[in-house]
Structure formats: C-alpha cells, structure tokens
C-alpha cells in the first residue's frame, strides 16, 4: 500500500474566517492522521519556493501578496493516497465552481479576487509533497 504524506495549508482567507477547525475536522473525519501543525505568516521567500511552478504567471505576484498577508495553518497529514484524497476533499481550484461537499465548494466563493482566495492548498503529487514538506516542515 502507499502511505503518503501531504502538505495542507489553510490560506489567510480560511485562517482569518476561523475555518482551520472545519478543515481539520474534514481531514480527521476522512481518516487521515495529523502529523504536525503550525501557524505562521509565511515569508515571500518561502512562498516563492512553494509556488515556484507559477513564477512568471500573471497571478503569481497577487498570489504571493495574498499568501503573505497574514497567518496560515500549515498541516502535515498522512494516510493511504492522502495526496489525491485531500485534493478531492479540497475540490476544484475555482471556489465558485468547486463542487458542493468539497472544502472550496462549501466554504469558498469569489470575493472579487478571482480564484486566488480559495481557502486551502494541498500538494498535487508525491514530488510536490516532498518538496513542500521540506519548505514548511524542514525538521520532519
Ligand atoms: P491548486 O491550488 O488547485 O493546485 P494551482 O496550483 O493551479 O491550483 O494554483 C495555485 C493557486 O494560485 C490557486 O490555489 C489559486 C491561484 N490561482 C490559480 N490560477 C489562478 C488564476 N487564473 N487567477 C488567479 N489566481 C489563480
Ligand atoms: Mg497547485
């Protein structure tokens, strides 16, 4: 079997709206294990590494500005196929069209910031997860 680890972020919109508990509840209800959790306001340097694949895109600077605007909850989770599984819990990138039942579909909407503010991040592959965990939880 493939026990995986994934990096989840409750983004500044989710954190400031008090949605960390709701995201944690859904992760635990799904049966994934919480390995580590940290509240921090990320530096632009960390975010440049985290979102390296998007550097140069038109939404990159607004995305980094938003992500650096306040505290986020970084969560390291573990479980069978939890990378794919959390992406499924999170729903599609655009919170307006994300399916009801998903975190983004239930809790997110377009607040006039396009799709930048969509409550959560989840690693999208084993390679991304390894890279992102090194950024957010270098000691683990
Ligand atoms: P995801 O977070 O679903 O993996 P992504 O990796 O394509 O999506 O993009 C990272 C984040 O960047 C995403 O959560 C929100 C923001 N973003 C993506 N596409 C965008 C766009 N067209 N306009 C504004 N922000 C965007
Ligand atoms: Mg992504």
Short mmCIF file of N, CA and C and ligand atoms in Angstrom, two decimals:
data_model
loop_
_atom_site.label_atom_id
_atom_site.label_comp_id
_atom_site.label_asym_id
_atom_site.label_seq_id
_atom_site.Cartn_x
_atom_site.Cartn_y
_atom_site.Cartn_z
N UNK A 1 0.85 -1.19 0.00
CA UNK A 1 0.00 0.00 0.00
C UNK A 1 0.88 1.24 0.00
N UNK A 2 0.26 2.37 -0.32
CA UNK A 2 1.08 3.58 -0.43
C UNK A 2 0.64 4.62 0.60
N UNK A 3 1.21 4.50 1.79
CA UNK A 3 1.01 5.55 2.77
C UNK A 3 1.77 6.77 2.31
N UNK A 4 1.07 7.88 2.25
CA UNK A 4 1.69 9.11 1.76
C UNK A 4 1.60 10.20 2.82
N UNK A 5 2.42 11.22 2.62
CA UNK A 5 2.28 12.44 3.40
C UNK A 5 1.98 13.58 2.43
N UNK A 6 1.17 14.52 2.89
CA UNK A 6 0.82 15.67 2.06
C UNK A 6 0.85 16.94 2.88
N UNK A 7 1.11 18.04 2.20
CA UNK A 7 1.15 19.35 2.85
C UNK A 7 -0.15 20.08 2.55
N UNK A 8 -0.86 20.41 3.63
CA UNK A 8 -2.11 21.16 3.52
C UNK A 8 -1.88 22.54 4.11
N UNK A 9 -2.39 23.58 3.47
CA UNK A 9 -2.38 24.92 4.06
C UNK A 9 -3.81 25.43 4.16
N UNK A 10 -4.15 25.97 5.32
CA UNK A 10 -5.36 26.79 5.42
C UNK A 10 -4.87 28.21 5.14
N UNK A 11 -5.26 28.74 3.99
CA UNK A 11 -4.73 30.01 3.50
C UNK A 11 -5.24 31.18 4.35
N UNK A 12 -4.66 32.38 4.18
CA UNK A 12 -5.05 33.51 5.04
C UNK A 12 -6.55 33.79 5.06
N UNK A 13 -7.25 33.56 3.95
CA UNK A 13 -8.72 33.78 3.97
C UNK A 13 -9.40 32.78 4.90
N UNK A 14 -8.98 31.51 4.79
CA UNK A 14 -9.56 30.48 5.65
C UNK A 14 -9.20 30.68 7.11
N UNK A 15 -7.93 31.05 7.35
CA UNK A 15 -7.49 31.26 8.74
C UNK A 15 -8.26 32.41 9.38
N UNK A 16 -8.34 33.53 8.66
CA UNK A 16 -8.98 34.72 9.26
C UNK A 16 -10.47 34.52 9.45
N UNK A 17 -11.07 33.64 8.66
CA UNK A 17 -12.50 33.35 8.82
C UNK A 17 -12.75 32.27 9.86
N UNK A 18 -11.69 31.79 10.50
CA UNK A 18 -11.88 30.79 11.56
C UNK A 18 -12.23 29.42 11.03
N UNK A 19 -11.71 29.08 9.84
CA UNK A 19 -12.07 27.81 9.21
C UNK A 19 -11.04 26.71 9.41
N UNK A 20 -9.98 27.00 10.19
CA UNK A 20 -8.97 25.96 10.41
C UNK A 20 -9.61 24.72 11.04
N UNK A 21 -10.44 24.91 12.04
CA UNK A 21 -11.07 23.78 12.72
C UNK A 21 -11.93 22.95 11.77
N UNK A 22 -12.65 23.62 10.90
CA UNK A 22 -13.51 22.92 9.94
C UNK A 22 -12.68 22.10 8.96
N UNK A 23 -11.54 22.65 8.53
CA UNK A 23 -10.65 21.91 7.62
C UNK A 23 -10.05 20.71 8.35
N UNK A 24 -9.61 20.93 9.58
CA UNK A 24 -9.05 19.82 10.38
C UNK A 24 -10.11 18.74 10.60
N UNK A 25 -11.34 19.17 10.87
CA UNK A 25 -12.43 18.21 11.10
C UNK A 25 -12.62 17.31 9.88
N UNK A 26 -12.59 17.91 8.70
CA UNK A 26 -12.80 17.13 7.49
C UNK A 26 -11.64 16.17 7.24
N UNK A 27 -10.42 16.63 7.52
CA UNK A 27 -9.24 15.76 7.36
C UNK A 27 -9.34 14.56 8.31
N UNK A 28 -9.70 14.85 9.56
CA UNK A 28 -9.79 13.77 10.55
C UNK A 28 -10.98 12.84 10.26
N UNK A 29 -12.10 13.44 9.82
CA UNK A 29 -13.28 12.62 9.52
C UNK A 29 -12.98 11.66 8.36
N UNK A 30 -12.13 12.10 7.45
CA UNK A 30 -11.74 11.24 6.32
C UNK A 30 -10.84 10.11 6.79
N UNK A 31 -10.21 10.29 7.95
CA UNK A 31 -9.36 9.24 8.50
C UNK A 31 -7.88 9.46 8.29
N UNK A 32 -7.50 10.64 7.83
CA UNK A 32 -6.07 10.93 7.70
C UNK A 32 -5.51 11.34 9.06
N UNK A 33 -4.25 11.07 9.25
CA UNK A 33 -3.60 11.36 10.52
C UNK A 33 -2.95 12.73 10.47
N UNK A 34 -3.10 13.50 11.55
CA UNK A 34 -2.41 14.79 11.66
C UNK A 34 -1.02 14.51 12.23
N UNK A 35 0.00 14.86 11.48
CA UNK A 35 1.38 14.59 11.90
C UNK A 35 1.98 15.83 12.56
N UNK A 36 1.72 16.99 12.01
CA UNK A 36 2.28 18.23 12.55
C UNK A 36 1.43 19.39 12.10
N UNK A 37 1.43 20.45 12.90
CA UNK A 37 0.59 21.61 12.62
C UNK A 37 1.31 22.86 13.13
N UNK A 38 1.24 23.90 12.32
CA UNK A 38 1.96 25.12 12.69
C UNK A 38 1.22 26.34 12.14
N UNK A 39 1.09 27.37 12.96
CA UNK A 39 0.50 28.63 12.50
C UNK A 39 1.64 29.62 12.27
N UNK A 40 1.69 30.19 11.08
CA UNK A 40 2.76 31.16 10.78
C UNK A 40 2.33 32.07 9.64
N UNK A 41 2.94 33.25 9.59
CA UNK A 41 2.79 34.12 8.42
C UNK A 41 3.99 33.87 7.53
N UNK A 42 3.77 33.25 6.37
CA UNK A 42 4.91 32.85 5.54
C UNK A 42 5.65 34.04 4.94
N UNK A 43 6.95 33.88 4.80
CA UNK A 43 7.76 34.91 4.13
C UNK A 43 7.59 34.79 2.62
N UNK A 44 7.88 35.87 1.93
CA UNK A 44 7.80 35.85 0.47
C UNK A 44 8.81 34.86 -0.12
N UNK A 45 9.93 34.66 0.59
CA UNK A 45 10.94 33.71 0.14
C UNK A 45 10.35 32.29 0.15
N UNK A 46 9.71 31.93 1.26
CA UNK A 46 9.07 30.60 1.35
C UNK A 46 8.04 30.43 0.24
N UNK A 47 7.26 31.49 0.03
CA UNK A 47 6.18 31.39 -0.96
C UNK A 47 6.72 31.31 -2.38
N UNK A 48 7.85 31.96 -2.62
CA UNK A 48 8.49 31.86 -3.93
C UNK A 48 8.91 30.42 -4.22
N UNK A 49 9.40 29.74 -3.19
CA UNK A 49 9.76 28.32 -3.35
C UNK A 49 8.50 27.47 -3.50
N UNK A 50 7.53 27.74 -2.64
CA UNK A 50 6.30 26.93 -2.63
C UNK A 50 5.58 27.01 -3.98
N UNK A 51 5.51 28.21 -4.54
CA UNK A 51 4.77 28.42 -5.79
C UNK A 51 5.72 28.60 -6.99
N UNK A 52 6.90 27.99 -6.93
CA UNK A 52 7.90 28.16 -7.99
C UNK A 52 7.33 27.84 -9.38
N UNK A 53 6.45 26.84 -9.45
CA UNK A 53 5.90 26.43 -10.76
C UNK A 53 5.07 27.55 -11.40
N UNK A 54 4.61 28.51 -10.58
CA UNK A 54 3.74 29.57 -11.10
C UNK A 54 4.47 30.89 -11.33
N UNK A 55 5.78 30.91 -11.05
CA UNK A 55 6.54 32.15 -11.22
C UNK A 55 6.44 32.62 -12.67
N UNK A 56 6.19 33.92 -12.84
CA UNK A 56 6.07 34.48 -14.19
C UNK A 56 4.65 34.54 -14.70
N UNK A 57 3.74 33.80 -14.06
CA UNK A 57 2.34 33.86 -14.49
C UNK A 57 1.71 35.15 -13.96
N UNK A 58 0.66 35.65 -14.62
CA UNK A 58 0.06 36.93 -14.22
C UNK A 58 -0.46 36.94 -12.79
N UNK A 59 -0.87 35.78 -12.27
CA UNK A 59 -1.43 35.76 -10.93
C UNK A 59 -0.40 35.51 -9.84
N UNK A 60 0.89 35.35 -10.24
CA UNK A 60 1.91 34.99 -9.26
C UNK A 60 2.09 36.05 -8.16
N UNK A 61 2.29 37.31 -8.55
CA UNK A 61 2.52 38.36 -7.54
C UNK A 61 1.30 38.56 -6.63
N UNK A 62 0.09 38.69 -7.19
CA UNK A 62 -1.08 38.77 -6.31
C UNK A 62 -1.23 37.56 -5.39
N UNK A 63 -0.84 36.41 -5.90
CA UNK A 63 -0.93 35.18 -5.09
C UNK A 63 0.04 35.25 -3.91
N UNK A 64 1.27 35.66 -4.18
CA UNK A 64 2.26 35.78 -3.10
C UNK A 64 1.85 36.87 -2.11
N UNK A 65 1.36 38.01 -2.63
CA UNK A 65 0.88 39.09 -1.75
C UNK A 65 -0.20 38.56 -0.81
N UNK A 66 -1.15 37.87 -1.38
CA UNK A 66 -2.25 37.31 -0.58
C UNK A 66 -1.75 36.32 0.45
N UNK A 67 -0.90 35.39 0.03
CA UNK A 67 -0.44 34.34 0.94
C UNK A 67 0.44 34.88 2.06
N UNK A 68 1.09 36.03 1.81
CA UNK A 68 1.96 36.64 2.83
C UNK A 68 1.19 37.64 3.69
N UNK A 69 -0.12 37.78 3.46
CA UNK A 69 -0.88 38.85 4.11
C UNK A 69 -1.28 38.56 5.55
N UNK A 70 -1.09 37.33 6.00
CA UNK A 70 -1.47 37.01 7.37
C UNK A 70 -1.19 35.56 7.68
N UNK A 71 -1.58 35.13 8.87
CA UNK A 71 -1.27 33.76 9.27
C UNK A 71 -1.96 32.71 8.41
N UNK A 72 -1.28 31.60 8.26
CA UNK A 72 -1.84 30.40 7.64
C UNK A 72 -1.63 29.26 8.63
N UNK A 73 -2.42 28.20 8.48
CA UNK A 73 -2.16 26.98 9.25
C UNK A 73 -1.56 25.97 8.30
N UNK A 74 -0.34 25.55 8.59
CA UNK A 74 0.32 24.51 7.80
C UNK A 74 0.11 23.18 8.51
N UNK A 75 -0.34 22.20 7.76
CA UNK A 75 -0.69 20.90 8.34
C UNK A 75 -0.03 19.79 7.54
N UNK A 76 0.69 18.93 8.24
CA UNK A 76 1.28 17.75 7.61
C UNK A 76 0.35 16.58 7.92
N UNK A 77 -0.17 15.96 6.86
CA UNK A 77 -1.09 14.84 7.06
C UNK A 77 -0.49 13.55 6.50
N UNK A 78 -1.03 12.44 6.93
CA UNK A 78 -0.52 11.14 6.49
C UNK A 78 -1.67 10.16 6.32
N UNK A 79 -1.57 9.32 5.31
CA UNK A 79 -2.60 8.29 5.10
C UNK A 79 -2.47 7.68 3.72
N UNK A 80 -3.17 6.57 3.51
CA UNK A 80 -3.18 5.93 2.19
C UNK A 80 -3.71 6.91 1.14
N UNK A 81 -2.94 7.18 0.12
CA UNK A 81 -3.34 8.03 -1.01
C UNK A 81 -3.89 9.38 -0.56
N UNK A 82 -3.31 9.92 0.53
CA UNK A 82 -3.87 11.16 1.08
C UNK A 82 -3.59 12.37 0.19
N UNK A 83 -2.61 12.28 -0.72
CA UNK A 83 -2.35 13.42 -1.62
C UNK A 83 -3.56 13.61 -2.54
N UNK A 84 -3.91 12.54 -3.22
CA UNK A 84 -5.09 12.54 -4.10
C UNK A 84 -6.35 12.76 -3.27
N UNK A 85 -6.40 12.13 -2.12
CA UNK A 85 -7.59 12.20 -1.27
C UNK A 85 -7.86 13.60 -0.76
N UNK A 86 -6.81 14.31 -0.35
CA UNK A 86 -7.08 15.68 0.12
C UNK A 86 -7.45 16.59 -1.04
N UNK A 87 -6.83 16.39 -2.21
CA UNK A 87 -7.23 17.19 -3.39
C UNK A 87 -8.72 17.01 -3.68
N UNK A 88 -9.18 15.80 -3.46
CA UNK A 88 -10.59 15.51 -3.66
C UNK A 88 -11.44 16.21 -2.61
N UNK A 89 -11.00 16.20 -1.35
CA UNK A 89 -11.71 16.93 -0.30
C UNK A 89 -11.72 18.43 -0.58
N UNK A 90 -10.62 18.95 -1.13
CA UNK A 90 -10.48 20.40 -1.35
C UNK A 90 -11.39 20.87 -2.49
N UNK A 91 -11.50 20.08 -3.54
CA UNK A 91 -12.31 20.48 -4.69
C UNK A 91 -11.52 21.31 -5.68
N UNK A 92 -12.21 21.71 -6.74
CA UNK A 92 -11.56 22.42 -7.85
C UNK A 92 -11.00 23.77 -7.40
N UNK A 93 -10.00 24.25 -8.15
CA UNK A 93 -9.29 25.48 -7.80
C UNK A 93 -10.23 26.68 -7.67
N UNK A 94 -11.17 26.79 -8.58
CA UNK A 94 -12.10 27.94 -8.57
C UNK A 94 -13.22 27.66 -7.56
N UNK A 95 -13.25 28.42 -6.46
CA UNK A 95 -14.22 28.10 -5.40
C UNK A 95 -15.67 28.33 -5.82
N UNK A 96 -15.88 29.17 -6.84
CA UNK A 96 -17.26 29.39 -7.30
C UNK A 96 -17.83 28.15 -7.97
N UNK A 97 -16.98 27.43 -8.70
CA UNK A 97 -17.47 26.26 -9.42
C UNK A 97 -17.08 24.94 -8.76
N UNK A 98 -16.30 24.99 -7.68
CA UNK A 98 -15.93 23.76 -6.96
C UNK A 98 -17.22 23.08 -6.48
N UNK A 99 -17.23 21.77 -6.53
CA UNK A 99 -18.45 21.01 -6.21
C UNK A 99 -18.87 21.21 -4.76
N UNK A 100 -20.16 21.36 -4.53
CA UNK A 100 -20.66 21.33 -3.16
C UNK A 100 -20.23 20.03 -2.49
N UNK A 101 -19.95 20.11 -1.20
CA UNK A 101 -19.43 18.94 -0.50
C UNK A 101 -17.93 19.02 -0.32
N UNK A 102 -17.27 19.79 -1.19
CA UNK A 102 -15.83 19.98 -1.04
C UNK A 102 -15.56 21.21 -0.17
N UNK A 103 -14.34 21.32 0.33
CA UNK A 103 -13.97 22.46 1.18
C UNK A 103 -14.16 23.77 0.41
N UNK A 104 -13.59 23.82 -0.79
CA UNK A 104 -13.72 25.06 -1.58
C UNK A 104 -15.16 25.29 -2.02
N UNK A 105 -15.86 24.23 -2.36
CA UNK A 105 -17.24 24.35 -2.82
C UNK A 105 -18.19 24.77 -1.71
N UNK A 106 -17.93 24.30 -0.51
CA UNK A 106 -18.82 24.63 0.62
C UNK A 106 -18.45 25.96 1.27
N UNK A 107 -17.17 26.26 1.32
CA UNK A 107 -16.71 27.38 2.15
C UNK A 107 -16.15 28.55 1.36
N UNK A 108 -15.85 28.34 0.08
CA UNK A 108 -15.21 29.38 -0.72
C UNK A 108 -16.17 29.98 -1.73
N UNK A 109 -15.85 31.17 -2.17
CA UNK A 109 -16.58 31.82 -3.27
C UNK A 109 -15.65 32.89 -3.82
N UNK A 110 -16.06 33.53 -4.91
CA UNK A 110 -15.28 34.61 -5.49
C UNK A 110 -15.61 35.90 -4.75
N UNK A 111 -14.60 36.40 -4.00
CA UNK A 111 -14.79 37.63 -3.22
C UNK A 111 -14.29 38.84 -3.99
N UNK A 112 -14.16 38.71 -5.31
CA UNK A 112 -13.63 39.80 -6.11
C UNK A 112 -12.13 39.71 -6.29
N UNK A 113 -11.55 38.55 -5.93
CA UNK A 113 -10.12 38.33 -6.11
C UNK A 113 -9.88 37.16 -7.04
N UNK A 114 -10.72 37.02 -8.06
CA UNK A 114 -10.61 35.88 -8.96
C UNK A 114 -10.59 34.59 -8.13
N UNK A 115 -9.74 33.65 -8.49
CA UNK A 115 -9.75 32.38 -7.76
C UNK A 115 -8.60 32.30 -6.76
N UNK A 116 -7.95 33.44 -6.49
CA UNK A 116 -6.76 33.41 -5.63
C UNK A 116 -7.10 32.98 -4.21
N UNK A 117 -8.24 33.42 -3.69
CA UNK A 117 -8.60 33.13 -2.30
C UNK A 117 -9.53 31.92 -2.27
N UNK A 118 -8.92 30.75 -2.12
CA UNK A 118 -9.73 29.53 -2.20
C UNK A 118 -9.53 28.60 -1.01
N UNK A 119 -9.27 29.19 0.14
CA UNK A 119 -9.35 28.55 1.46
C UNK A 119 -8.21 27.59 1.80
N UNK A 120 -7.88 26.69 0.87
CA UNK A 120 -6.87 25.69 1.19
C UNK A 120 -5.91 25.43 0.03
N UNK A 121 -4.75 24.91 0.40
CA UNK A 121 -3.79 24.34 -0.56
C UNK A 121 -3.60 22.87 -0.20
N UNK A 122 -3.39 22.04 -1.21
CA UNK A 122 -2.99 20.65 -0.98
C UNK A 122 -1.97 20.24 -2.03
N UNK A 123 -0.95 19.52 -1.61
CA UNK A 123 0.06 19.04 -2.56
C UNK A 123 -0.60 18.26 -3.69
N UNK A 124 -0.04 18.38 -4.92
CA UNK A 124 -0.71 17.73 -6.06
C UNK A 124 -0.03 16.47 -6.56
N UNK A 125 1.12 16.10 -5.98
CA UNK A 125 1.82 14.87 -6.39
C UNK A 125 2.81 14.50 -5.30
N UNK A 126 3.34 13.29 -5.38
CA UNK A 126 4.32 12.86 -4.39
C UNK A 126 5.56 13.75 -4.42
N UNK A 127 5.94 14.16 -5.62
CA UNK A 127 7.13 15.02 -5.75
C UNK A 127 6.86 16.39 -5.13
N UNK A 128 5.68 16.96 -5.41
CA UNK A 128 5.33 18.25 -4.82
C UNK A 128 5.26 18.14 -3.30
N UNK A 129 4.67 17.07 -2.81
CA UNK A 129 4.52 16.90 -1.37
C UNK A 129 5.88 16.89 -0.69
N UNK A 130 6.81 16.14 -1.25
CA UNK A 130 8.15 16.04 -0.66
C UNK A 130 8.82 17.41 -0.64
N UNK A 131 8.71 18.12 -1.77
CA UNK A 131 9.32 19.44 -1.90
C UNK A 131 8.67 20.44 -0.92
N UNK A 132 7.35 20.41 -0.83
CA UNK A 132 6.63 21.37 0.01
C UNK A 132 6.84 21.08 1.50
N UNK A 133 6.88 19.82 1.88
CA UNK A 133 7.09 19.47 3.29
C UNK A 133 8.47 19.98 3.72
N UNK A 134 9.43 19.92 2.83
CA UNK A 134 10.78 20.42 3.12
C UNK A 134 10.75 21.94 3.39
N UNK A 135 9.86 22.65 2.71
CA UNK A 135 9.75 24.11 2.89
C UNK A 135 9.05 24.46 4.21
N UNK A 136 7.96 23.76 4.50
CA UNK A 136 7.09 24.14 5.63
C UNK A 136 7.44 23.42 6.92
N UNK A 137 7.98 22.22 6.80
CA UNK A 137 8.36 21.44 7.98
C UNK A 137 9.76 20.85 7.76
N UNK A 138 10.79 21.72 7.66
CA UNK A 138 12.12 21.24 7.31
C UNK A 138 12.68 20.22 8.31
N UNK A 139 12.16 20.26 9.53
CA UNK A 139 12.67 19.34 10.56
C UNK A 139 12.05 17.96 10.47
N UNK A 140 11.02 17.78 9.61
CA UNK A 140 10.30 16.48 9.60
C UNK A 140 10.59 15.66 8.35
P1 LIG B 1 -4.41 24.44 -6.93
O1 LIG B 1 -4.27 25.28 -5.69
O2 LIG B 1 -5.83 23.95 -7.10
O3 LIG B 1 -3.39 23.36 -7.03
P2 LIG B 1 -2.86 25.89 -8.93
O4 LIG B 1 -1.68 25.12 -8.44
O5 LIG B 1 -3.15 25.89 -10.38
O6 LIG B 1 -4.19 25.43 -8.17
O7 LIG B 1 -2.71 27.41 -8.49
C1 LIG B 1 -2.20 27.74 -7.22
C2 LIG B 1 -3.04 28.83 -6.65
O8 LIG B 1 -2.91 30.01 -7.44
C3 LIG B 1 -4.53 28.53 -6.61
O9 LIG B 1 -4.90 27.82 -5.46
C4 LIG B 1 -5.13 29.90 -6.67
C5 LIG B 1 -4.16 30.68 -7.53
N1 LIG B 1 -4.55 30.72 -8.93
C6 LIG B 1 -4.51 29.69 -9.82
N2 LIG B 1 -4.95 30.08 -11.03
C7 LIG B 1 -5.28 31.38 -10.89
C8 LIG B 1 -5.81 32.36 -11.78
N3 LIG B 1 -6.08 32.08 -13.06
N4 LIG B 1 -6.04 33.61 -11.29
C9 LIG B 1 -5.78 33.92 -10.01
N5 LIG B 1 -5.27 33.04 -9.11
C10 LIG B 1 -5.03 31.79 -9.55
MG1 LIG B 2 -1.30 23.53 -7.22
#
